[in-house]
CSV table of N, CA and C and ligand atoms in Angstrom, one decimal:
chain,number,residue,atom,x,y,z
A,1,MET,N,-4.7,-23.3,-42.1
A,1,MET,CA,-4.0,-24.5,-41.9
A,1,MET,C,-4.6,-25.6,-42.8
A,2,LYS,N,-3.7,-26.1,-43.7
A,2,LYS,CA,-4.2,-27.2,-44.6
A,2,LYS,C,-4.2,-28.5,-43.9
A,3,THR,N,-5.3,-29.2,-43.9
A,3,THR,CA,-5.3,-30.5,-43.1
A,3,THR,C,-4.8,-31.6,-43.9
A,4,THR,N,-4.1,-32.5,-43.2
A,4,THR,CA,-3.6,-33.8,-43.9
A,4,THR,C,-4.5,-35.0,-43.5
A,5,ARG,N,-5.5,-34.7,-42.8
A,5,ARG,CA,-6.4,-35.8,-42.3
A,5,ARG,C,-7.3,-36.3,-43.4
A,6,ASN,N,-7.6,-37.6,-43.3
A,6,ASN,CA,-8.5,-38.2,-44.3
A,6,ASN,C,-9.9,-38.6,-43.6
A,7,PHE,N,-10.9,-38.8,-44.4
A,7,PHE,CA,-12.2,-39.2,-44.0
A,7,PHE,C,-12.2,-40.3,-43.0
A,8,GLY,N,-12.7,-40.1,-41.8
A,8,GLY,CA,-12.9,-41.1,-40.8
A,8,GLY,C,-11.6,-41.5,-40.1
A,9,ASP,N,-10.5,-40.8,-40.3
A,9,ASP,CA,-9.2,-41.1,-39.6
A,9,ASP,C,-9.4,-41.1,-38.1
A,10,GLU,N,-8.8,-42.1,-37.5
A,10,GLU,CA,-8.7,-42.1,-36.0
A,10,GLU,C,-7.5,-41.4,-35.6
A,11,ILE,N,-7.7,-40.3,-34.8
A,11,ILE,CA,-6.6,-39.5,-34.3
A,11,ILE,C,-6.3,-39.9,-32.9
A,12,GLU,N,-5.2,-40.4,-32.6
A,12,GLU,CA,-4.8,-40.8,-31.3
A,12,GLU,C,-4.5,-39.5,-30.4
A,13,LEU,N,-5.4,-39.3,-29.4
A,13,LEU,CA,-5.2,-38.2,-28.5
A,13,LEU,C,-4.4,-38.5,-27.3
A,14,GLY,N,-4.4,-39.7,-26.9
A,14,GLY,CA,-3.7,-40.2,-25.8
A,14,GLY,C,-4.3,-39.7,-24.5
A,15,ALA,N,-3.6,-39.9,-23.4
A,15,ALA,CA,-4.0,-39.4,-22.1
A,15,ALA,C,-2.8,-39.5,-21.2
A,16,ILE,N,-2.7,-38.5,-20.3
A,16,ILE,CA,-1.7,-38.5,-19.3
A,16,ILE,C,-2.4,-38.9,-18.0
A,17,ALA,N,-1.8,-40.0,-17.4
A,17,ALA,CA,-2.4,-40.6,-16.3
A,17,ALA,C,-1.6,-40.4,-15.0
A,18,ASP,N,-2.2,-40.2,-13.9
A,18,ASP,CA,-1.6,-40.4,-12.6
A,18,ASP,C,-2.5,-41.2,-11.8
A,19,GLU,N,-2.2,-41.3,-10.5
A,19,GLU,CA,-3.0,-42.2,-9.6
A,19,GLU,C,-4.4,-41.6,-9.4
A,20,SER,N,-4.6,-40.3,-9.7
A,20,SER,CA,-5.9,-39.7,-9.5
A,20,SER,C,-6.9,-39.7,-10.7
A,21,GLY,N,-6.3,-40.0,-11.9
A,21,GLY,CA,-7.1,-40.0,-13.1
A,21,GLY,C,-6.3,-39.7,-14.4
A,22,ARG,N,-7.1,-39.3,-15.4
A,22,ARG,CA,-6.4,-39.1,-16.7
A,22,ARG,C,-6.8,-37.8,-17.3
A,23,ILE,N,-5.9,-37.2,-18.1
A,23,ILE,CA,-6.2,-36.0,-18.8
A,23,ILE,C,-5.9,-36.2,-20.3
A,24,THR,N,-6.9,-35.8,-21.2
A,24,THR,CA,-6.7,-35.9,-22.6
A,24,THR,C,-6.7,-34.5,-23.2
A,25,ILE,N,-5.8,-34.2,-24.1
A,25,ILE,CA,-5.6,-32.8,-24.6
A,25,ILE,C,-5.8,-32.8,-26.1
A,26,ILE,N,-6.5,-31.8,-26.6
A,26,ILE,CA,-6.7,-31.7,-28.1
A,26,ILE,C,-6.2,-30.3,-28.5
A,27,GLU,N,-5.3,-30.3,-29.4
A,27,GLU,CA,-4.7,-29.1,-30.0
A,27,GLU,C,-5.0,-29.0,-31.5
A,28,SER,N,-5.1,-27.8,-32.0
A,28,SER,CA,-5.5,-27.6,-33.4
A,28,SER,C,-4.5,-28.3,-34.3
A,29,SER,N,-3.2,-28.0,-34.2
A,29,SER,CA,-2.2,-28.5,-35.1
A,29,SER,C,-1.9,-30.0,-34.9
A,30,LEU,N,-1.7,-30.3,-33.6
A,30,LEU,CA,-1.3,-31.7,-33.3
A,30,LEU,C,-2.3,-32.7,-33.5
A,31,HIS,N,-3.6,-32.4,-33.3
A,31,HIS,CA,-4.6,-33.4,-33.3
A,31,HIS,C,-5.7,-33.2,-34.4
A,32,ALA,N,-6.3,-32.0,-34.4
A,32,ALA,CA,-7.4,-31.7,-35.2
A,32,ALA,C,-7.0,-31.6,-36.7
A,33,GLY,N,-5.8,-31.0,-36.9
A,33,GLY,CA,-5.4,-30.8,-38.3
A,33,GLY,C,-6.1,-29.5,-38.9
A,34,PHE,N,-6.8,-28.8,-38.1
A,34,PHE,CA,-7.4,-27.5,-38.5
A,34,PHE,C,-7.5,-26.6,-37.3
A,35,LYS,N,-7.7,-25.3,-37.6
A,35,LYS,CA,-7.8,-24.4,-36.4
A,35,LYS,C,-9.2,-24.5,-35.8
A,36,ILE,N,-9.2,-24.8,-34.5
A,36,ILE,CA,-10.5,-25.0,-33.9
A,36,ILE,C,-11.1,-23.7,-33.6
A,37,GLU,N,-12.3,-23.5,-34.1
A,37,GLU,CA,-13.0,-22.2,-34.0
A,37,GLU,C,-14.3,-22.3,-33.1
A,38,ARG,N,-14.7,-23.6,-32.9
A,38,ARG,CA,-16.0,-23.8,-32.2
A,38,ARG,C,-16.0,-25.2,-31.5
A,39,VAL,N,-16.5,-25.2,-30.3
A,39,VAL,CA,-16.6,-26.5,-29.6
A,39,VAL,C,-18.1,-26.7,-29.1
A,40,TYR,N,-18.6,-27.8,-29.3
A,40,TYR,CA,-19.9,-28.1,-28.8
A,40,TYR,C,-20.0,-29.6,-28.4
A,41,PHE,N,-21.0,-30.0,-27.7
A,41,PHE,CA,-21.1,-31.4,-27.3
A,41,PHE,C,-22.6,-31.8,-27.3
A,42,LEU,N,-22.8,-33.0,-27.7
A,42,LEU,CA,-24.2,-33.6,-27.6
A,42,LEU,C,-24.2,-34.4,-26.4
A,43,HIS,N,-25.2,-34.2,-25.6
A,43,HIS,CA,-25.4,-34.9,-24.3
A,43,HIS,C,-26.8,-35.0,-23.9
A,44,SER,N,-27.1,-35.7,-22.8
A,44,SER,CA,-28.5,-35.9,-22.4
A,44,SER,C,-29.3,-36.6,-23.5
A,45,LEU,N,-28.7,-37.5,-24.2
A,45,LEU,CA,-29.3,-38.1,-25.4
A,45,LEU,C,-30.1,-39.3,-25.0
A,46,LYS,N,-31.3,-39.4,-25.7
A,46,LYS,CA,-32.1,-40.6,-25.5
A,46,LYS,C,-31.4,-41.8,-26.2
A,47,SER,N,-31.6,-43.0,-25.7
A,47,SER,CA,-30.9,-44.2,-26.4
A,47,SER,C,-31.4,-44.4,-27.8
A,48,ASP,N,-32.6,-44.0,-28.1
A,48,ASP,CA,-33.1,-44.2,-29.5
A,48,ASP,C,-33.0,-42.9,-30.4
A,49,ALA,N,-32.2,-41.9,-29.9
A,49,ALA,CA,-32.0,-40.7,-30.7
A,49,ALA,C,-31.2,-41.0,-31.9
A,50,GLN,N,-31.6,-40.2,-33.0
A,50,GLN,CA,-30.8,-40.2,-34.2
A,50,GLN,C,-30.3,-38.8,-34.4
A,51,ARG,N,-29.0,-38.6,-34.4
A,51,ARG,CA,-28.5,-37.2,-34.5
A,51,ARG,C,-27.7,-37.2,-35.8
A,52,GLY,N,-27.3,-36.0,-36.2
A,52,GLY,CA,-26.6,-35.8,-37.5
A,52,GLY,C,-27.7,-35.8,-38.6
A,53,GLY,N,-27.4,-36.6,-39.6
A,53,GLY,CA,-28.4,-36.6,-40.7
A,53,GLY,C,-28.1,-35.4,-41.6
A,54,HIS,N,-26.9,-35.1,-41.8
A,54,HIS,CA,-26.5,-33.9,-42.7
A,54,HIS,C,-25.0,-34.0,-43.0
A,55,ALA,N,-24.6,-33.2,-43.9
A,55,ALA,CA,-23.2,-33.0,-44.3
A,55,ALA,C,-22.9,-31.5,-44.2
A,56,HIS,N,-21.6,-31.2,-44.4
A,56,HIS,CA,-21.2,-29.8,-44.5
A,56,HIS,C,-20.5,-29.5,-45.8
A,57,LEU,N,-20.6,-28.3,-46.3
A,57,LEU,CA,-19.9,-27.9,-47.5
A,57,LEU,C,-18.4,-27.7,-47.3
A,58,GLU,N,-18.1,-27.0,-46.2
A,58,GLU,CA,-16.6,-26.7,-45.9
A,58,GLU,C,-16.1,-27.0,-44.6
A,59,LEU,N,-17.0,-27.3,-43.6
A,59,LEU,CA,-16.6,-27.5,-42.2
A,59,LEU,C,-15.8,-28.8,-42.0
A,60,CYS,N,-14.7,-28.7,-41.3
A,60,CYS,CA,-14.0,-29.9,-40.8
A,60,CYS,C,-14.4,-30.1,-39.3
A,61,GLN,N,-14.4,-31.3,-38.9
A,61,GLN,CA,-14.8,-31.6,-37.5
A,61,GLN,C,-13.9,-32.7,-36.9
A,62,LEU,N,-13.7,-32.7,-35.6
A,62,LEU,CA,-13.2,-33.9,-34.9
A,62,LEU,C,-14.2,-34.3,-33.9
A,63,MET,N,-14.6,-35.5,-33.8
A,63,MET,CA,-15.6,-36.0,-32.9
A,63,MET,C,-14.9,-37.0,-31.9
A,64,VAL,N,-15.3,-36.8,-30.6
A,64,VAL,CA,-14.7,-37.6,-29.6
A,64,VAL,C,-15.9,-38.1,-28.6
A,65,ALA,N,-15.9,-39.4,-28.4
A,65,ALA,CA,-16.9,-39.9,-27.4
A,65,ALA,C,-16.3,-39.7,-26.0
A,66,ILE,N,-16.6,-38.5,-25.4
A,66,ILE,CA,-15.9,-38.2,-24.1
A,66,ILE,C,-16.6,-39.0,-22.9
A,67,ASN,N,-17.7,-39.5,-23.1
A,67,ASN,CA,-18.3,-40.4,-22.1
A,67,ASN,C,-19.3,-41.4,-22.8
A,68,GLY,N,-19.4,-42.6,-22.3
A,68,GLY,CA,-20.3,-43.6,-22.9
A,68,GLY,C,-19.9,-44.0,-24.3
A,69,SER,N,-20.9,-44.5,-25.0
A,69,SER,CA,-20.6,-45.0,-26.4
A,69,SER,C,-21.8,-44.7,-27.3
A,70,PHE,N,-21.5,-44.8,-28.6
A,70,PHE,CA,-22.5,-44.6,-29.6
A,70,PHE,C,-21.9,-45.1,-31.0
A,71,THR,N,-22.7,-45.1,-32.0
A,71,THR,CA,-22.2,-45.5,-33.3
A,71,THR,C,-22.2,-44.3,-34.2
A,72,LEU,N,-21.1,-44.1,-34.9
A,72,LEU,CA,-21.0,-43.0,-35.9
A,72,LEU,C,-20.9,-43.6,-37.3
A,73,THR,N,-21.8,-43.2,-38.2
A,73,THR,CA,-21.7,-43.7,-39.5
A,73,THR,C,-21.3,-42.5,-40.4
A,74,LEU,N,-20.3,-42.7,-41.2
A,74,LEU,CA,-19.8,-41.6,-42.1
A,74,LEU,C,-19.9,-42.1,-43.5
A,75,THR,N,-20.4,-41.3,-44.4
A,75,THR,CA,-20.5,-41.6,-45.9
A,75,THR,C,-19.9,-40.4,-46.6
A,76,ASN,N,-19.0,-40.7,-47.6
A,76,ASN,CA,-18.5,-39.6,-48.3
A,76,ASN,C,-18.8,-39.7,-49.8
A,77,GLY,N,-19.8,-40.4,-50.1
A,77,GLY,CA,-20.2,-40.5,-51.5
A,77,GLY,C,-19.7,-41.8,-52.2
A,78,GLY,N,-18.4,-42.1,-51.9
A,78,GLY,CA,-17.8,-43.3,-52.4
A,78,GLY,C,-17.7,-44.5,-51.4
A,79,GLN,N,-17.7,-44.1,-50.1
A,79,GLN,CA,-17.4,-45.1,-49.1
A,79,GLN,C,-18.2,-44.8,-47.8
A,80,THR,N,-18.5,-45.9,-47.1
A,80,THR,CA,-19.2,-45.7,-45.8
A,80,THR,C,-18.3,-46.4,-44.7
A,81,LYS,N,-18.2,-45.7,-43.6
A,81,LYS,CA,-17.5,-46.2,-42.4
A,81,LYS,C,-18.4,-46.2,-41.2
A,82,VAL,N,-18.5,-47.4,-40.6
A,82,VAL,CA,-19.3,-47.5,-39.3
A,82,VAL,C,-18.3,-47.6,-38.2
A,83,ILE,N,-18.4,-46.6,-37.3
A,83,ILE,CA,-17.3,-46.5,-36.3
A,83,ILE,C,-18.0,-46.6,-34.9
A,84,LYS,N,-17.5,-47.5,-34.1
A,84,LYS,CA,-18.0,-47.7,-32.7
A,84,LYS,C,-17.2,-46.7,-31.9
A,85,MET,N,-17.9,-45.7,-31.3
A,85,MET,CA,-17.2,-44.7,-30.6
A,85,MET,C,-17.4,-45.0,-29.1
A,86,GLY,N,-16.3,-44.9,-28.3
A,86,GLY,CA,-16.4,-45.2,-26.9
A,86,GLY,C,-15.0,-45.0,-26.2
A,87,ASN,N,-14.0,-44.5,-27.0
A,87,ASN,CA,-12.7,-44.3,-26.4
A,87,ASN,C,-12.4,-42.8,-26.3
A,88,PRO,N,-12.4,-42.2,-25.1
A,88,PRO,CA,-12.2,-40.7,-25.0
A,88,PRO,C,-10.8,-40.3,-25.4
A,89,SER,N,-9.9,-41.2,-25.7
A,89,SER,CA,-8.6,-40.9,-26.2
A,89,SER,C,-8.4,-40.9,-27.7
A,90,VAL,N,-9.5,-41.1,-28.4
A,90,VAL,CA,-9.4,-41.2,-29.9
A,90,VAL,C,-10.5,-40.2,-30.5
A,91,GLY,N,-10.0,-39.4,-31.4
A,91,GLY,CA,-10.9,-38.5,-32.2
A,91,GLY,C,-11.1,-39.0,-33.6
A,92,ILE,N,-12.3,-38.8,-34.2
A,92,ILE,CA,-12.5,-39.2,-35.6
A,92,ILE,C,-12.6,-37.9,-36.4
A,93,PHE,N,-11.8,-37.9,-37.5
A,93,PHE,CA,-11.8,-36.7,-38.4
A,93,PHE,C,-13.0,-36.8,-39.4
A,94,VAL,N,-13.7,-35.7,-39.4
A,94,VAL,CA,-14.9,-35.7,-40.3
A,94,VAL,C,-14.7,-34.5,-41.3
A,95,PRO,N,-14.3,-34.8,-42.5
A,95,PRO,CA,-14.0,-33.7,-43.5
A,95,PRO,C,-15.3,-33.1,-44.1
A,96,PRO,N,-15.2,-32.1,-44.9
A,96,PRO,CA,-16.4,-31.6,-45.6
A,96,PRO,C,-17.0,-32.7,-46.5
A,97,LEU,N,-18.2,-32.6,-46.9
A,97,LEU,CA,-18.9,-33.5,-47.8
A,97,LEU,C,-18.9,-34.9,-47.3
A,98,THR,N,-19.2,-35.0,-46.0
A,98,THR,CA,-19.3,-36.3,-45.3
A,98,THR,C,-20.7,-36.3,-44.6
A,99,TRP,N,-21.5,-37.2,-45.0
A,99,TRP,CA,-22.8,-37.4,-44.4
A,99,TRP,C,-22.6,-38.2,-43.1
A,100,ARG,N,-23.1,-37.7,-41.9
A,100,ARG,CA,-22.9,-38.3,-40.7
A,100,ARG,C,-24.2,-38.6,-40.0
A,101,SER,N,-24.2,-39.8,-39.3
A,101,SER,CA,-25.4,-40.2,-38.5
A,101,SER,C,-24.8,-40.7,-37.2
A,102,LEU,N,-25.4,-40.4,-36.1
A,102,LEU,CA,-25.0,-40.8,-34.8
A,102,LEU,C,-26.3,-41.5,-34.1
A,103,HIS,N,-26.1,-42.7,-33.6
A,103,HIS,CA,-27.2,-43.4,-33.0
A,103,HIS,C,-26.7,-44.4,-32.0
A,104,GLY,N,-27.6,-45.1,-31.4
A,104,GLY,CA,-27.2,-46.2,-30.4
A,104,GLY,C,-26.5,-45.7,-29.2
A,105,PHE,N,-27.0,-44.6,-28.6
A,105,PHE,CA,-26.4,-44.0,-27.5
A,105,PHE,C,-26.5,-44.8,-26.2
A,106,SER,N,-25.4,-45.0,-25.5
A,106,SER,CA,-25.5,-45.6,-24.2
A,106,SER,C,-25.9,-44.5,-23.2
A,107,PRO,N,-26.3,-45.0,-22.0
A,107,PRO,CA,-26.6,-44.0,-20.9
A,107,PRO,C,-25.5,-43.0,-20.7
A,108,GLY,N,-25.7,-41.7,-20.7
A,108,GLY,CA,-24.7,-40.8,-20.4
A,108,GLY,C,-23.7,-40.5,-21.6
A,109,ALA,N,-24.0,-41.1,-22.8
A,109,ALA,CA,-23.1,-40.8,-23.9
A,109,ALA,C,-23.0,-39.3,-24.2
A,110,THR,N,-21.8,-38.9,-24.4
A,110,THR,CA,-21.5,-37.5,-24.7
A,110,THR,C,-20.5,-37.4,-25.9
A,111,CYS,N,-20.9,-36.7,-26.9
A,111,CYS,CA,-20.1,-36.5,-28.1
A,111,CYS,C,-19.5,-35.1,-28.2
A,112,LEU,N,-18.2,-35.0,-28.0
A,112,LEU,CA,-17.6,-33.7,-28.1
A,112,LEU,C,-17.3,-33.4,-29.6
A,113,VAL,N,-17.6,-32.2,-30.1
A,113,VAL,CA,-17.3,-31.9,-31.5
A,113,VAL,C,-16.5,-30.6,-31.5
A,114,LEU,N,-15.3,-30.7,-32.2
A,114,LEU,CA,-14.5,-29.6,-32.4
A,114,LEU,C,-14.6,-29.2,-33.9
A,115,ALA,N,-14.8,-27.9,-34.2
A,115,ALA,CA,-15.2,-27.5,-35.5
A,115,ALA,C,-14.3,-26.4,-36.0
A,116,SER,N,-14.1,-26.4,-37.3
A,116,SER,CA,-13.1,-25.4,-37.9
A,116,SER,C,-13.7,-24.1,-38.2
A,117,ALA,N,-15.0,-23.9,-37.9
A,117,ALA,CA,-15.7,-22.6,-38.2
A,117,ALA,C,-16.8,-22.4,-37.2
A,118,GLU,N,-17.2,-21.2,-37.0
A,118,GLU,CA,-18.4,-20.9,-36.2
A,118,GLU,C,-19.6,-21.3,-36.9
A,119,TYR,N,-20.7,-21.4,-36.2
A,119,TYR,CA,-22.0,-21.9,-36.8
A,119,TYR,C,-22.4,-21.1,-38.0
A,120,ASP,N,-22.8,-21.8,-39.0
A,120,ASP,CA,-23.3,-21.2,-40.3
A,120,ASP,C,-24.3,-22.1,-40.9
A,121,GLU,N,-25.5,-21.9,-40.8
A,121,GLU,CA,-26.6,-22.8,-41.3
A,121,GLU,C,-26.4,-23.0,-42.8
A,122,SER,N,-25.8,-22.0,-43.5
A,122,SER,CA,-25.7,-22.1,-45.0
A,122,SER,C,-24.6,-23.1,-45.4
A,123,ASP,N,-23.8,-23.5,-44.4
A,123,ASP,CA,-22.8,-24.5,-44.7
A,123,ASP,C,-23.4,-26.0,-44.6
A,124,TYR,N,-24.6,-26.1,-44.1
A,124,TYR,CA,-25.2,-27.4,-44.0
A,124,TYR,C,-25.8,-27.9,-45.3
A,125,ILE,N,-25.6,-29.2,-45.6
A,125,ILE,CA,-26.4,-29.9,-46.6
A,125,ILE,C,-27.4,-30.8,-45.8
A,126,ARG,N,-28.6,-30.5,-45.8
A,126,ARG,CA,-29.6,-31.3,-45.0
A,126,ARG,C,-30.4,-32.3,-45.8
A,127,SER,N,-30.3,-32.2,-47.1
A,127,SER,CA,-31.0,-33.1,-48.0
A,127,SER,C,-30.1,-34.2,-48.5
A,128,ARG,N,-30.5,-35.4,-48.3
A,128,ARG,CA,-29.6,-36.6,-48.7
A,128,ARG,C,-29.5,-36.6,-50.2
A,129,LEU,N,-30.5,-36.2,-50.9
A,129,LEU,CA,-30.5,-36.2,-52.4
A,129,LEU,C,-29.5,-35.1,-52.9
A,130,GLU,N,-29.6,-34.0,-52.2
A,130,GLU,CA,-28.7,-32.9,-52.6
A,130,GLU,C,-27.2,-33.3,-52.3
A,131,PHE,N,-27.0,-34.0,-51.1
A,131,PHE,CA,-25.7,-34.4,-50.8
A,131,PHE,C,-25.1,-35.4,-51.8
A,132,GLU,N,-26.0,-36.3,-52.3
A,132,GLU,CA,-25.5,-37.3,-53.3
A,132,GLU,C,-25.2,-36.6,-54.6
A,133,ALA,N,-25.9,-35.6,-54.9
A,133,ALA,CA,-25.6,-34.9,-56.2
A,133,ALA,C,-24.3,-34.1,-56.1
A,134,ILE,N,-24.1,-33.5,-54.9
A,134,ILE,CA,-22.9,-32.7,-54.8
A,134,ILE,C,-21.7,-33.6,-54.7
A,135,SER,N,-21.8,-34.8,-54.0
A,135,SER,CA,-20.7,-35.7,-53.8
A,135,SER,C,-20.3,-36.3,-55.2
A,136,ALA,N,-21.3,-36.6,-56.0
A,136,ALA,CA,-21.1,-37.2,-57.3
A,136,ALA,C,-20.3,-36.2,-58.2
A,137,LYS,N,-20.7,-35.0,-58.1
A,137,LYS,CA,-20.1,-33.9,-58.9
A,137,LYS,C,-18.6,-33.7,-58.4
A,138,SER,N,-18.4,-33.8,-57.1
A,138,SER,CA,-17.0,-33.6,-56.6
A,138,SER,C,-16.1,-34.7,-56.9
A,139,LEU,N,-16.7,-35.9,-57.2
A,139,LEU,CA,-15.9,-37.1,-57.5
A,139,LEU,C,-15.5,-37.2,-59.0
A,140,GLN,N,-16.2,-36.3,-59.8
A,140,GLN,CA,-15.9,-36.3,-61.2
A,140,GLN,C,-14.5,-35.8,-61.5
A,141,PRO,N,-13.8,-36.5,-62.4
A,141,PRO,CA,-12.4,-36.0,-62.8
A,141,PRO,C,-12.5,-34.5,-63.2
A,142,GLY,N,-11.4,-33.8,-62.7
A,142,GLY,CA,-11.3,-32.4,-63.1
A,142,GLY,C,-12.1,-31.5,-62.2
A,143,GLN,N,-12.8,-32.0,-61.2
A,143,GLN,CA,-13.5,-31.1,-60.3
A,143,GLN,C,-12.6,-30.7,-59.1
B,1,TYD,P1,-27.5,-30.0,-35.7
B,1,TYD,O1,-26.1,-29.6,-36.2
B,1,TYD,O2,-28.6,-30.2,-36.8
B,1,TYD,O3,-27.5,-31.2,-34.7
B,1,TYD,P2,-27.1,-32.7,-34.8
B,1,TYD,O4,-26.2,-32.9,-35.9
B,1,TYD,O5,-26.5,-33.1,-33.5
B,1,TYD,O6,-28.4,-33.5,-35.0
B,1,TYD,O7,-28.0,-28.8,-34.8
B,1,TYD,C1,-29.2,-28.9,-34.0
B,1,TYD,C2,-29.7,-27.5,-33.8
B,1,TYD,O8,-28.8,-26.7,-33.1
B,1,TYD,C3,-30.1,-26.8,-35.1
B,1,TYD,O9,-31.3,-26.0,-34.9
B,1,TYD,C4,-28.9,-25.8,-35.3
B,1,TYD,C5,-28.5,-25.5,-33.8
B,1,TYD,N1,-27.0,-25.3,-33.7
B,1,TYD,C6,-26.6,-24.0,-33.5
B,1,TYD,O10,-27.3,-23.0,-33.3
B,1,TYD,N2,-25.2,-23.8,-33.3
B,1,TYD,C7,-24.3,-24.8,-33.5
B,1,TYD,O11,-23.1,-24.6,-33.4
B,1,TYD,C8,-24.8,-26.1,-33.7
B,1,TYD,C9,-23.9,-27.3,-33.9
B,1,TYD,C10,-26.2,-26.3,-33.9
């Protein structure tokens, strides 16, 4: 599935409500823009935790604050977006070659992550210097 999502796009997930509560649904085609192959969530986070601090070579992700709030900072080499996460009805699209940092967790903050592939450590870029070099190369005309 070729995604039409862009860096940091807010994807409206919506919610179906009745008097008892709300349900939010995430589907590959309708919301993620990629086939969801893995689901994980960050939880039990300390308020001063710093998560992320890496990018991926090929992985696409959709991130949702399903409880509480935190700050998500995305950088793609040319642009930085600082996103206040706290709405469980909105997902943020994180494409490949995006450096992400998550911090400022409220009590009970939980970040759901939907990913386009199973875990593969070789897809990670964990060095900021390496990320900047790869991003600069990918931004060059003809790449
Ligand atoms: P990492 O992706 O670095 O976490 P974060 O971005 O939240 O700081 O993963 C933390 C650890 O968990 C690392 O040792 C890799 C491992 N891990 C898996 O084994 N499988 C997975 O699907 C994920 C996301 C992480």
